[in-house]
mmCIF file of N, CA, C and O in Angstrom:
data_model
loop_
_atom_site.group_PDB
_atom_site.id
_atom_site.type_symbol
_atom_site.label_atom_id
_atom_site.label_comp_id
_atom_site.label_asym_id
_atom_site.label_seq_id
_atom_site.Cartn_x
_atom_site.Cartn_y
_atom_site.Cartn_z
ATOM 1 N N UNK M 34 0.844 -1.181 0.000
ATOM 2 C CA UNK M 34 0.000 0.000 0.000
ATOM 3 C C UNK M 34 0.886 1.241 0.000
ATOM 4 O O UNK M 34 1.515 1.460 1.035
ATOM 5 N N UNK M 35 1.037 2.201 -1.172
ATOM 6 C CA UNK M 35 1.465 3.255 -0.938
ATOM 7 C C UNK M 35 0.534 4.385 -0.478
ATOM 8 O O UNK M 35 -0.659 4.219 -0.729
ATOM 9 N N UNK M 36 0.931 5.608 0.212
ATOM 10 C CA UNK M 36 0.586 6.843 0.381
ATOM 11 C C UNK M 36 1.143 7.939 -0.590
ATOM 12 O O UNK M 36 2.181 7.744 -1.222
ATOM 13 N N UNK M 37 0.457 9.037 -0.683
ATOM 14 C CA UNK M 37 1.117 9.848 -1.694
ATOM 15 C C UNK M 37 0.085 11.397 -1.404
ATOM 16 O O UNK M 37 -1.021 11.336 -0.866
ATOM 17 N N UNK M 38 0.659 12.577 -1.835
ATOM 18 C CA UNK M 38 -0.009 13.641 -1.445
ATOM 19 C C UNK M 38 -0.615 14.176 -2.790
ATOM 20 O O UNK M 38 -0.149 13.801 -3.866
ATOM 21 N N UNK M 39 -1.764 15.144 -2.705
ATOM 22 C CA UNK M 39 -2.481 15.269 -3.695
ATOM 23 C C UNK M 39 -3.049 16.695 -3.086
ATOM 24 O O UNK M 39 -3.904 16.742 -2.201
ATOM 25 N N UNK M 40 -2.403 17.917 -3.735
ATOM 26 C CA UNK M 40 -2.460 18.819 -3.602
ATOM 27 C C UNK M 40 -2.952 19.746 -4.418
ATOM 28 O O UNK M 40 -2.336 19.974 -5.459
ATOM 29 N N UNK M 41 -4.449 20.644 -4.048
ATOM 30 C CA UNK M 41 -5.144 21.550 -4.818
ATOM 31 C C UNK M 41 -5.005 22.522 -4.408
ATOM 32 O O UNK M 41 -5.425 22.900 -3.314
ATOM 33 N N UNK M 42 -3.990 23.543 -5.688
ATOM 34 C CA UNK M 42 -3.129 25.092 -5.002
ATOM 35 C C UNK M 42 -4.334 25.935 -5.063
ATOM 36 O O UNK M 42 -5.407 25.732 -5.632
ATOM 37 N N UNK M 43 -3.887 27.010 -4.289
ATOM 38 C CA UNK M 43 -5.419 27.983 -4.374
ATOM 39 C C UNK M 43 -5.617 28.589 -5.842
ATOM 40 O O UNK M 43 -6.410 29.499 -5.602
ATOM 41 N N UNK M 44 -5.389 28.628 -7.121
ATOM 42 C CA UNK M 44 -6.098 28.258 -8.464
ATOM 43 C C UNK M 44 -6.940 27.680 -8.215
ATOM 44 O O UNK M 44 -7.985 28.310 -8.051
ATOM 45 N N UNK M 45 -6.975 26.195 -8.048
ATOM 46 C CA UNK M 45 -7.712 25.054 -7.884
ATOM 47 C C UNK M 45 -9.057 25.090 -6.946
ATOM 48 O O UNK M 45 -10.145 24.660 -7.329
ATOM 49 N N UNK M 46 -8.836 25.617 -5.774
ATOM 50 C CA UNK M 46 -10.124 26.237 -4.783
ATOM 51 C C UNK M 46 -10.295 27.070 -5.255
ATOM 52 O O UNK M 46 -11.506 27.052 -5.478
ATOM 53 N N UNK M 47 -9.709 28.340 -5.812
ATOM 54 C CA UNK M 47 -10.641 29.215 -6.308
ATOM 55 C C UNK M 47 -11.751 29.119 -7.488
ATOM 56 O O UNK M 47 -12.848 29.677 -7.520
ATOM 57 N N UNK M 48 -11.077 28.135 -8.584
ATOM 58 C CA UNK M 48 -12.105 27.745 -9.504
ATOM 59 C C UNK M 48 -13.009 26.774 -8.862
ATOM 60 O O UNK M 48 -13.884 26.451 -9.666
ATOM 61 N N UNK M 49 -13.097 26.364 -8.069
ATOM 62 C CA UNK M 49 -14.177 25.391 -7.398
ATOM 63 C C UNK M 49 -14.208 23.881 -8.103
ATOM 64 O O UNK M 49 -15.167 23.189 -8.445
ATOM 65 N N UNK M 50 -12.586 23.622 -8.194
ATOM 66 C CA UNK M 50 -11.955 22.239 -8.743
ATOM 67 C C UNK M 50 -12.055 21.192 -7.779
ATOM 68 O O UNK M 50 -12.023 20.059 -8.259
ATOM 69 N N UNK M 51 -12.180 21.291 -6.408
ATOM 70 C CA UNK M 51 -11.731 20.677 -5.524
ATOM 71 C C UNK M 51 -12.489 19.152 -5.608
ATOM 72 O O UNK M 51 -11.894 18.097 -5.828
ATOM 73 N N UNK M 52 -14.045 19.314 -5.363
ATOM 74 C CA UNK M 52 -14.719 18.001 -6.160
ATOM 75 C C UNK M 52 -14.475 17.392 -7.003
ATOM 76 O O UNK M 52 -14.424 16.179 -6.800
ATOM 77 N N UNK M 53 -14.254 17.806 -8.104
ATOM 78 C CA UNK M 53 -14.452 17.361 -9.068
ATOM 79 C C UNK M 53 -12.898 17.189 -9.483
ATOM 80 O O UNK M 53 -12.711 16.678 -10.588
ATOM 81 N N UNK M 54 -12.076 17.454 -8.936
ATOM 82 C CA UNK M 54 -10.695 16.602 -8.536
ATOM 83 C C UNK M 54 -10.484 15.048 -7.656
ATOM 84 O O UNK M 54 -9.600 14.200 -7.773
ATOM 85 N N UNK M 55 -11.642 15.097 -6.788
ATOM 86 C CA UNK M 55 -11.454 14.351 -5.456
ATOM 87 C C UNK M 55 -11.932 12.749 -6.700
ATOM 88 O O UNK M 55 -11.608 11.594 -6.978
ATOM 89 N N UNK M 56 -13.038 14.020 -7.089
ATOM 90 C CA UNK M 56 -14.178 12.665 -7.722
ATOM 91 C C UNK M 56 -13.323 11.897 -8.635
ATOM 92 O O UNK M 56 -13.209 10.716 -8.305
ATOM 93 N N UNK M 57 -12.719 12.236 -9.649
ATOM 94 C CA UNK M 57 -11.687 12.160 -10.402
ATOM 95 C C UNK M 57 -10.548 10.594 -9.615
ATOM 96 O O UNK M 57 -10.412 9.402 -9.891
ATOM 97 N N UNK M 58 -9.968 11.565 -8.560
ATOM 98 C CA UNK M 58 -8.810 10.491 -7.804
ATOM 99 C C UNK M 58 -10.115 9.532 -7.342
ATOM 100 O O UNK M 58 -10.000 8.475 -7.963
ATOM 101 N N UNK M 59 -10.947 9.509 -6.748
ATOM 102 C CA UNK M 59 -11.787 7.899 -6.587
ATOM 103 C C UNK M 59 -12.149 7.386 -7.479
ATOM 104 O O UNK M 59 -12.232 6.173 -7.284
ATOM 105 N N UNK M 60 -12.632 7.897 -9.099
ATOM 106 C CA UNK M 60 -12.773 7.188 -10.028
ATOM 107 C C UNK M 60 -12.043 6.303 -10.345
ATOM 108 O O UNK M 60 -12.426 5.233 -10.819
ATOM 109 N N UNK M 61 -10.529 6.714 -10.067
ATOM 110 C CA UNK M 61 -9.260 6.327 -10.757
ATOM 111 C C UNK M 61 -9.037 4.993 -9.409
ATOM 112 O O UNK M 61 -8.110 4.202 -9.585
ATOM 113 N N UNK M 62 -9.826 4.854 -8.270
ATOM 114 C CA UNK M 62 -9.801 3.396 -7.743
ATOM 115 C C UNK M 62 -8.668 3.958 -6.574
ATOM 116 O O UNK M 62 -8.179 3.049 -5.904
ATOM 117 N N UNK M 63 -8.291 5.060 -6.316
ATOM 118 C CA UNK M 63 -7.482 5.672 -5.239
ATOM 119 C C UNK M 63 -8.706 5.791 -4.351
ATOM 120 O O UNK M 63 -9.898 5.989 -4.586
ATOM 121 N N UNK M 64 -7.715 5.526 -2.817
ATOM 122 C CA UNK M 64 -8.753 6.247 -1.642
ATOM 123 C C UNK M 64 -8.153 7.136 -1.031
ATOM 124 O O UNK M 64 -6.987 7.027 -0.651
ATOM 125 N N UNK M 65 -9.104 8.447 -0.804
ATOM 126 C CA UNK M 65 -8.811 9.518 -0.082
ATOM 127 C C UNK M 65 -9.372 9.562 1.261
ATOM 128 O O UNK M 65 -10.543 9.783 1.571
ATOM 129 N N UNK M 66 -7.587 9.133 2.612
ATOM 130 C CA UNK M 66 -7.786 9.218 3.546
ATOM 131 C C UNK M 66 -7.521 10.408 4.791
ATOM 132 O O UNK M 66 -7.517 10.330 6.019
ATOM 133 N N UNK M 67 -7.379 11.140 4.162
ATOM 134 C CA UNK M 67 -7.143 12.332 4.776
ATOM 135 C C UNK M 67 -7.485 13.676 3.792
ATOM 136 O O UNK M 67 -7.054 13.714 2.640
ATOM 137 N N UNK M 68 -8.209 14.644 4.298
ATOM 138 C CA UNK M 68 -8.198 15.954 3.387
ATOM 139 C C UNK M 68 -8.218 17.200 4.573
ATOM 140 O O UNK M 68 -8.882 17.359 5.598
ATOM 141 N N UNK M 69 -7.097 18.029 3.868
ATOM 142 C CA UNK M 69 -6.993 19.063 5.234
ATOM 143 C C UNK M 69 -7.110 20.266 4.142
ATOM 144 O O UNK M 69 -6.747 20.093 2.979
ATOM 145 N N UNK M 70 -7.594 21.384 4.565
ATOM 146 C CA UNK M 70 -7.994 22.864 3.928
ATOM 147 C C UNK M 70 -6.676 23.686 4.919
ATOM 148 O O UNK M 70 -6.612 23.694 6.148
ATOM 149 N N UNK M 71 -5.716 24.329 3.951
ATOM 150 C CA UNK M 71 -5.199 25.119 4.948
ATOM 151 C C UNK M 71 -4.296 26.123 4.207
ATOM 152 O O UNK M 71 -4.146 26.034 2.988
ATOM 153 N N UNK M 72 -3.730 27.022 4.898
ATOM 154 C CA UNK M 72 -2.794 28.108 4.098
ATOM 155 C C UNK M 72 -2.189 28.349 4.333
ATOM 156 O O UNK M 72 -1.986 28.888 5.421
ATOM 157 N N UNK M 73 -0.786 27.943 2.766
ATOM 158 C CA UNK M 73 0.104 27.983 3.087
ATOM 159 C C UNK M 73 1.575 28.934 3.609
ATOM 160 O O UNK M 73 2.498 28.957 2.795
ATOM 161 N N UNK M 74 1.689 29.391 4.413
ATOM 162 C CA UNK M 74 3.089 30.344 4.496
ATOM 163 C C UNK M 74 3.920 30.530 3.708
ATOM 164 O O UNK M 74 3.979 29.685 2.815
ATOM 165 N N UNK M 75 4.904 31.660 3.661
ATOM 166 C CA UNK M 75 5.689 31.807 2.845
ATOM 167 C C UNK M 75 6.464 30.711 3.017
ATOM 168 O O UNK M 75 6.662 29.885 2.126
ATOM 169 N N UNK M 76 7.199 30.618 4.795
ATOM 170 C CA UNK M 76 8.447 30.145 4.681
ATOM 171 C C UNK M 76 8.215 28.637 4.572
ATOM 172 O O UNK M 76 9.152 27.841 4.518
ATOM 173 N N UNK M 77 6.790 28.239 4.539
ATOM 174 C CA UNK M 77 6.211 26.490 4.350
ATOM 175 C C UNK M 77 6.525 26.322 2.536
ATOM 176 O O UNK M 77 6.980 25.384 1.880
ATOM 177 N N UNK M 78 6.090 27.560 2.188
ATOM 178 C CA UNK M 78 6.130 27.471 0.600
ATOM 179 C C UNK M 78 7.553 27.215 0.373
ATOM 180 O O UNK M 78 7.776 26.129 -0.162
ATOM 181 N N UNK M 79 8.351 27.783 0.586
ATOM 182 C CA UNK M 79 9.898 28.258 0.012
ATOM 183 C C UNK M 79 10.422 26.825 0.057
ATOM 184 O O UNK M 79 11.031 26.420 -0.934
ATOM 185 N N UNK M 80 10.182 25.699 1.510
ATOM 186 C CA UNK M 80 11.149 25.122 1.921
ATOM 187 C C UNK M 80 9.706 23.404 0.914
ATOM 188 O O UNK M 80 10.155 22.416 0.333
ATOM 189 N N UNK M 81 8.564 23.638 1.053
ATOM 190 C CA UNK M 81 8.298 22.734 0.305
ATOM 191 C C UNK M 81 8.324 22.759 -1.288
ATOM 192 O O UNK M 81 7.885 21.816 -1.946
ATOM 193 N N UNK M 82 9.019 24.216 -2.017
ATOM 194 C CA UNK M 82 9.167 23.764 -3.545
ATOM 195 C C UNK M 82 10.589 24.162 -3.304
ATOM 196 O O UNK M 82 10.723 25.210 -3.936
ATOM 197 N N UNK M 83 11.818 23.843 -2.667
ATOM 198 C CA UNK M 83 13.142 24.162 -2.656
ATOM 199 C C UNK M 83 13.600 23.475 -3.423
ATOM 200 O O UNK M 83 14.776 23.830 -3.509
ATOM 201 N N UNK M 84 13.378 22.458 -4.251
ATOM 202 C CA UNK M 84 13.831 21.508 -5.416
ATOM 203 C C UNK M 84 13.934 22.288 -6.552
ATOM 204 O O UNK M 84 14.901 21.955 -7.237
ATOM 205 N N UNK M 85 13.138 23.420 -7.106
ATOM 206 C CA UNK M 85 12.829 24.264 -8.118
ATOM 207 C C UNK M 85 13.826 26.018 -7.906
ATOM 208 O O UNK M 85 14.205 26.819 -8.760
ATOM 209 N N UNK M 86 13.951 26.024 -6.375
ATOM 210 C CA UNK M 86 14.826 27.534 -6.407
ATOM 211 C C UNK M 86 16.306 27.548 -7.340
ATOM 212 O O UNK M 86 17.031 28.542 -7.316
ATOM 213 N N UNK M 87 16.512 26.811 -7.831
ATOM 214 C CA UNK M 87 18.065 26.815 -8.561
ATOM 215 C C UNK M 87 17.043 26.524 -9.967
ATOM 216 O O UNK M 87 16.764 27.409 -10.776
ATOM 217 N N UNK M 88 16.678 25.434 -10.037
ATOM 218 C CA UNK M 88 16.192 25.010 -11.029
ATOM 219 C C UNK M 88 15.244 26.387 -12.290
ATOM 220 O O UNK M 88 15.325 26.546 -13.508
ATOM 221 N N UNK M 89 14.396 27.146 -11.153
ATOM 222 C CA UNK M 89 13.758 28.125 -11.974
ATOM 223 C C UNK M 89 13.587 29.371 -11.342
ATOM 224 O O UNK M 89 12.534 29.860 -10.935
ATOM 225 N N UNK M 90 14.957 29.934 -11.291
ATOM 226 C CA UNK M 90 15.572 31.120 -10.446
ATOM 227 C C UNK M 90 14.447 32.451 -10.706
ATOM 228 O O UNK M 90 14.046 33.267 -9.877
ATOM 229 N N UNK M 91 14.148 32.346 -12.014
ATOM 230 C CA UNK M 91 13.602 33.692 -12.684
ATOM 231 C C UNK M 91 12.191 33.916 -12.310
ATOM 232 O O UNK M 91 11.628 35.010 -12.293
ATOM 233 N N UNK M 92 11.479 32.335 -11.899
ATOM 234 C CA UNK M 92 9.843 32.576 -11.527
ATOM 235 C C UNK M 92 9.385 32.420 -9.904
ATOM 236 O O UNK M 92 8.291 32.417 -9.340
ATOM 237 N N UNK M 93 11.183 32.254 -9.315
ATOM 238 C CA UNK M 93 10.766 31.570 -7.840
ATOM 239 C C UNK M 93 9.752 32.162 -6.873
ATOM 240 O O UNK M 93 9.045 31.624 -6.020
ATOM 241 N N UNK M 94 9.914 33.674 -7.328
ATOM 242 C CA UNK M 94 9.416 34.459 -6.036
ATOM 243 C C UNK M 94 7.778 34.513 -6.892
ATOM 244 O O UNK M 94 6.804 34.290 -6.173
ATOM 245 N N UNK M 95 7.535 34.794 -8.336
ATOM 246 C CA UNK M 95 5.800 34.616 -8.738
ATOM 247 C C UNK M 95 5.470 33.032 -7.811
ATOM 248 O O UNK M 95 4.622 32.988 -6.919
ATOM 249 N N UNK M 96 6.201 31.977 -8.176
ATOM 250 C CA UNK M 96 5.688 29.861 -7.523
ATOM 251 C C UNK M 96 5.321 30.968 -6.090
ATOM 252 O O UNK M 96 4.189 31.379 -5.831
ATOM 253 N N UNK M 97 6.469 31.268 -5.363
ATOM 254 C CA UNK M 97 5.898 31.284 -3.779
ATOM 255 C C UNK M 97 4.761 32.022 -3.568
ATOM 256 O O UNK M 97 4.149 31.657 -2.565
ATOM 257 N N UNK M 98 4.328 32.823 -4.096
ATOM 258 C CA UNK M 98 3.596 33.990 -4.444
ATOM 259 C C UNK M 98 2.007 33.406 -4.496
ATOM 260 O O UNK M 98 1.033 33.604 -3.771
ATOM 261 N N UNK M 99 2.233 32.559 -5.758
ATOM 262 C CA UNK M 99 1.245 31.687 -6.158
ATOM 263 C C UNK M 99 0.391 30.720 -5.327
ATOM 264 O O UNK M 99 -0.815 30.630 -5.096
ATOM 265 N N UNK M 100 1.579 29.973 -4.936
ATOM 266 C CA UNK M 100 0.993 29.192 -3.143
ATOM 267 C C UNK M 100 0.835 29.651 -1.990
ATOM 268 O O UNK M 100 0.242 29.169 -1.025
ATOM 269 N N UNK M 101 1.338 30.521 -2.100
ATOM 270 C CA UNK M 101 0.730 31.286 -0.261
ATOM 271 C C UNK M 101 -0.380 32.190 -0.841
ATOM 272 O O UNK M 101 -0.624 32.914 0.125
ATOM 273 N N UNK M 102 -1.339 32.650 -2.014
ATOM 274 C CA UNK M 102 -2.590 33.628 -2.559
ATOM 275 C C UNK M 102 -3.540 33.166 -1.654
ATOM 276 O O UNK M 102 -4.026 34.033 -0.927
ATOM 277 N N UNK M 103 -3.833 32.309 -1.546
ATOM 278 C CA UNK M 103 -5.296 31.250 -1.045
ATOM 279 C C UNK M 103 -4.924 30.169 -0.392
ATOM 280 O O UNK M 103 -3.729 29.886 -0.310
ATOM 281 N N UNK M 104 -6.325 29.053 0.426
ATOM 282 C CA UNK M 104 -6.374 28.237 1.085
ATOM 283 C C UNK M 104 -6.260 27.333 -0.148
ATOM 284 O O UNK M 104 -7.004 27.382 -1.128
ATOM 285 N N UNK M 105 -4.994 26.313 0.075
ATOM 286 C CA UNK M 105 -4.476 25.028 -0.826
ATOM 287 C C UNK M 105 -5.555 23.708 0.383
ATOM 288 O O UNK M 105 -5.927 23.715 1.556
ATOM 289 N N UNK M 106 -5.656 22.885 -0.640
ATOM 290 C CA UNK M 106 -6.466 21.260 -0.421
ATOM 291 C C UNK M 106 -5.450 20.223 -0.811
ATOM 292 O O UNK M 106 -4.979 19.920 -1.908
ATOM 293 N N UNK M 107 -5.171 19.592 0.864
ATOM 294 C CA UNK M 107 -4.554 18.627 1.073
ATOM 295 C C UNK M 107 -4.876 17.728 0.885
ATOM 296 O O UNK M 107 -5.747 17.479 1.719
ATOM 297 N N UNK M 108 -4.683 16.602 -0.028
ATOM 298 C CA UNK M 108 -4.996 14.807 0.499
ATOM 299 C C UNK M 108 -4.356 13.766 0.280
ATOM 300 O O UNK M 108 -3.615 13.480 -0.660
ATOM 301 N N UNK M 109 -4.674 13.160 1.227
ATOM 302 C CA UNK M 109 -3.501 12.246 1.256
ATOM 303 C C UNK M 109 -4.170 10.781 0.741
ATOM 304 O O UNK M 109 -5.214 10.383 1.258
ATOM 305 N N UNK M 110 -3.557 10.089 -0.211
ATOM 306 C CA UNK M 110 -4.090 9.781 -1.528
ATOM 307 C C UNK M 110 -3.651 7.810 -1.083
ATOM 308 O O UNK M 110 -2.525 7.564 -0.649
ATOM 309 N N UNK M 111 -4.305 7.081 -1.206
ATOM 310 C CA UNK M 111 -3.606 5.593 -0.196
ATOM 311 C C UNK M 111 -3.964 4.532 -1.938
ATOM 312 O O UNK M 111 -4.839 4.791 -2.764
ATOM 313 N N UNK M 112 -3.100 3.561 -1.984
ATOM 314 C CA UNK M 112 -3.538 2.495 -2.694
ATOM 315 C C UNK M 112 -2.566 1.849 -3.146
ATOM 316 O O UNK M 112 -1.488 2.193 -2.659
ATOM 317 N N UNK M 113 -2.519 0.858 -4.061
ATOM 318 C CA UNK M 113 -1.439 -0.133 -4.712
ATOM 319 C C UNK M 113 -0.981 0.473 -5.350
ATOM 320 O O UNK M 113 -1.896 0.887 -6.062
ATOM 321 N N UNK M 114 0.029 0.956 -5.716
ATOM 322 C CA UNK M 114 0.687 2.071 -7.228
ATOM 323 C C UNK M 114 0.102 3.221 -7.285
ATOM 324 O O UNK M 114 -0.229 3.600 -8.408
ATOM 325 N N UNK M 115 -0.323 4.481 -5.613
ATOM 326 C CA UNK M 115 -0.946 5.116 -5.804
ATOM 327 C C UNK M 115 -0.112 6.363 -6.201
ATOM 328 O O UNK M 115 -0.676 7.444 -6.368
ATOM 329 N N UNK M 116 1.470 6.195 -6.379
ATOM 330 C CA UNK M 116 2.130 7.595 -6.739
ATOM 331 C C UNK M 116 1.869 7.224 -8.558
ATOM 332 O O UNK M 116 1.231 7.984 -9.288
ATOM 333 N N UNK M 117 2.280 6.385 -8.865
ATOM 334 C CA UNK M 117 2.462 6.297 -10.152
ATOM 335 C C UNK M 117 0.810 6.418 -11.032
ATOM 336 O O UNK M 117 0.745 6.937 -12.147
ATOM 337 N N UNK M 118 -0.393 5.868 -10.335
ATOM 338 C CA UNK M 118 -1.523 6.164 -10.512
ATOM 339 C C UNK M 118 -1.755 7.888 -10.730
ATOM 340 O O UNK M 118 -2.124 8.445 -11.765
ATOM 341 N N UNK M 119 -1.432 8.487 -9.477
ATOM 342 C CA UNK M 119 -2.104 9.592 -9.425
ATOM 343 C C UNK M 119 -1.194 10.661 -10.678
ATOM 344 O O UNK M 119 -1.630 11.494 -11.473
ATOM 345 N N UNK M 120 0.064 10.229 -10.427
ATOM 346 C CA UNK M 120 1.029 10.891 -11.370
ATOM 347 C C UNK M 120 0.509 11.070 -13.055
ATOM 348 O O UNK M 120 0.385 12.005 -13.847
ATOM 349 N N UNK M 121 0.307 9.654 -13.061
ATOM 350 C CA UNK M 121 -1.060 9.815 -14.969
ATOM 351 C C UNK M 121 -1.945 10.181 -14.325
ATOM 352 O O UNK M 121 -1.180 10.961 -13.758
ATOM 353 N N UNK M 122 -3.012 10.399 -13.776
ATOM 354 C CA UNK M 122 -3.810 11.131 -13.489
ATOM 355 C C UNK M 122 -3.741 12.424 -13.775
ATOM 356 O O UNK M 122 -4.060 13.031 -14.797
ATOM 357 N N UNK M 123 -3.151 12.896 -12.453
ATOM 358 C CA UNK M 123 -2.716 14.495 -12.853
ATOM 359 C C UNK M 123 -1.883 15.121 -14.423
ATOM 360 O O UNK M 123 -2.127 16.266 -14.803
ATOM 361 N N UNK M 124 -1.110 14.391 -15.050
ATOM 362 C CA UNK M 124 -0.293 14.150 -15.946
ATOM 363 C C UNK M 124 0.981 15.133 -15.235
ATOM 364 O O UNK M 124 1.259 15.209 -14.038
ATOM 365 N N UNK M 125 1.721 15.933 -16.533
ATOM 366 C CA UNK M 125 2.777 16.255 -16.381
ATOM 367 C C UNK M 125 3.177 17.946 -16.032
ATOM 368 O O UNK M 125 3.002 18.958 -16.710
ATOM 369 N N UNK M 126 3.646 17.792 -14.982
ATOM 370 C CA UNK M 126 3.552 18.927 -14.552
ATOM 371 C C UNK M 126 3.160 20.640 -15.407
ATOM 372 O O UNK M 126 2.457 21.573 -15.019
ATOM 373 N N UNK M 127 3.838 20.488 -16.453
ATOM 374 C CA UNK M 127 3.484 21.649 -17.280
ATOM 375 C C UNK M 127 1.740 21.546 -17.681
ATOM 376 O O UNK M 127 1.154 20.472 -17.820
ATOM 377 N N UNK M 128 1.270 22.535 -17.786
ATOM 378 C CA UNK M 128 -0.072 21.999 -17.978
ATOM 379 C C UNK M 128 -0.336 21.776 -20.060
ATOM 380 O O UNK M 128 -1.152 21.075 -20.658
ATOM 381 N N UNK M 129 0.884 22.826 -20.667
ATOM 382 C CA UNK M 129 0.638 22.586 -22.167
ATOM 383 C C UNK M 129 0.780 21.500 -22.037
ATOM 384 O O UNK M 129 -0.304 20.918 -22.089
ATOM 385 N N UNK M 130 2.021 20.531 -21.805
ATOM 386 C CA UNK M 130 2.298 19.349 -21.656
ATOM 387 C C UNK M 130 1.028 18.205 -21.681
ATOM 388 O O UNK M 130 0.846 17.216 -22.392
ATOM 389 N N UNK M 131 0.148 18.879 -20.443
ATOM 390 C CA UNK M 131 -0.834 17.624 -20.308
ATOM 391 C C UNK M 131 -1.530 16.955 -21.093
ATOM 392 O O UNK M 131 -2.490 17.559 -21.573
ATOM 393 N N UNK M 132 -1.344 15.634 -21.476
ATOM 394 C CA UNK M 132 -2.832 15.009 -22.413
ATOM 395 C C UNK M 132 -4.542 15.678 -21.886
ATOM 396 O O UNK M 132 -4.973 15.794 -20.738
ATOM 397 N N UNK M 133 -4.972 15.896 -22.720
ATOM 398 C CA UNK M 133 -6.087 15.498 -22.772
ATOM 399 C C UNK M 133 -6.932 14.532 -21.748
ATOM 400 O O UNK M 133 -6.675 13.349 -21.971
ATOM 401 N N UNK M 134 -7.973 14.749 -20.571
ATOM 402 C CA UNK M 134 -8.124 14.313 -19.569
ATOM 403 C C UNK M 134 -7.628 14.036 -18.362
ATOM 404 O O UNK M 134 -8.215 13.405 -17.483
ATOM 405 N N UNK M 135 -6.583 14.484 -18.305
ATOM 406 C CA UNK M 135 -5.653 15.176 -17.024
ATOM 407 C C UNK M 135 -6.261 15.766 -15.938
ATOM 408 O O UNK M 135 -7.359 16.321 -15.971
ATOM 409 N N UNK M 136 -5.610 15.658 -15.057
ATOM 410 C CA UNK M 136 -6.320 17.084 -14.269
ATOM 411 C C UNK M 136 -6.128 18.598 -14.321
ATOM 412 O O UNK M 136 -6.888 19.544 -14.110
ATOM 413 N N UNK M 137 -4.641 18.479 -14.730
ATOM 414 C CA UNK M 137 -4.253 19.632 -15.171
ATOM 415 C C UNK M 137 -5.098 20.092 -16.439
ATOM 416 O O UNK M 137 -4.857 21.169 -16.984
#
């Protein structure tokens, strides 16, 4: 059984995605055992996308910006292959990138 996190940035609550995200990850045969509503800090932001501050020097401070605007939707996502599940799910991080039925 893996765990895995499944995170709706405040974009996502503000368009009123959050359902119809959730509904989405249970379609897909994932269970959602935890969901927390909360907002995020700067210095929570900085140190949970610190993988990207070297990586994309020029947009770092719009990303932190972006995640601390609004209340982000936590969940914590449980099942057999549930990173690699949710990962096609959501598809690929860029959203041009994404196929068609993504969440992105």
């Amino acid at each position: 059984m893996e765990k895995t996190l499944a995170l709706i940035k405040p974009d996502g609550v503000q368009r009123k995605l959050t359902e119809e995200c959730m509904r989405r990850i249970l379609a897909e045969g994932l269970r959602i055992r935890q969901k927390k509503t909360f907002l995020m800090s700067k210095e929570f932001a900085e140190e949970f996308r610190r993988d990207l501050k070297e990586k994309y020097p020029t947009i770092w401070n719009s990303l932190i910006e972006y995640m601390t605007e609004g209340p982000s939707i936590a969940l914590l996502v449980e099942e057999h292959d549930a990173i690699s599940r949710l990962r096609k799910l959501c598809g690929p991080t860029n959203p041009k990138d994404a196929p068609k039925g993504t969440i992105r």
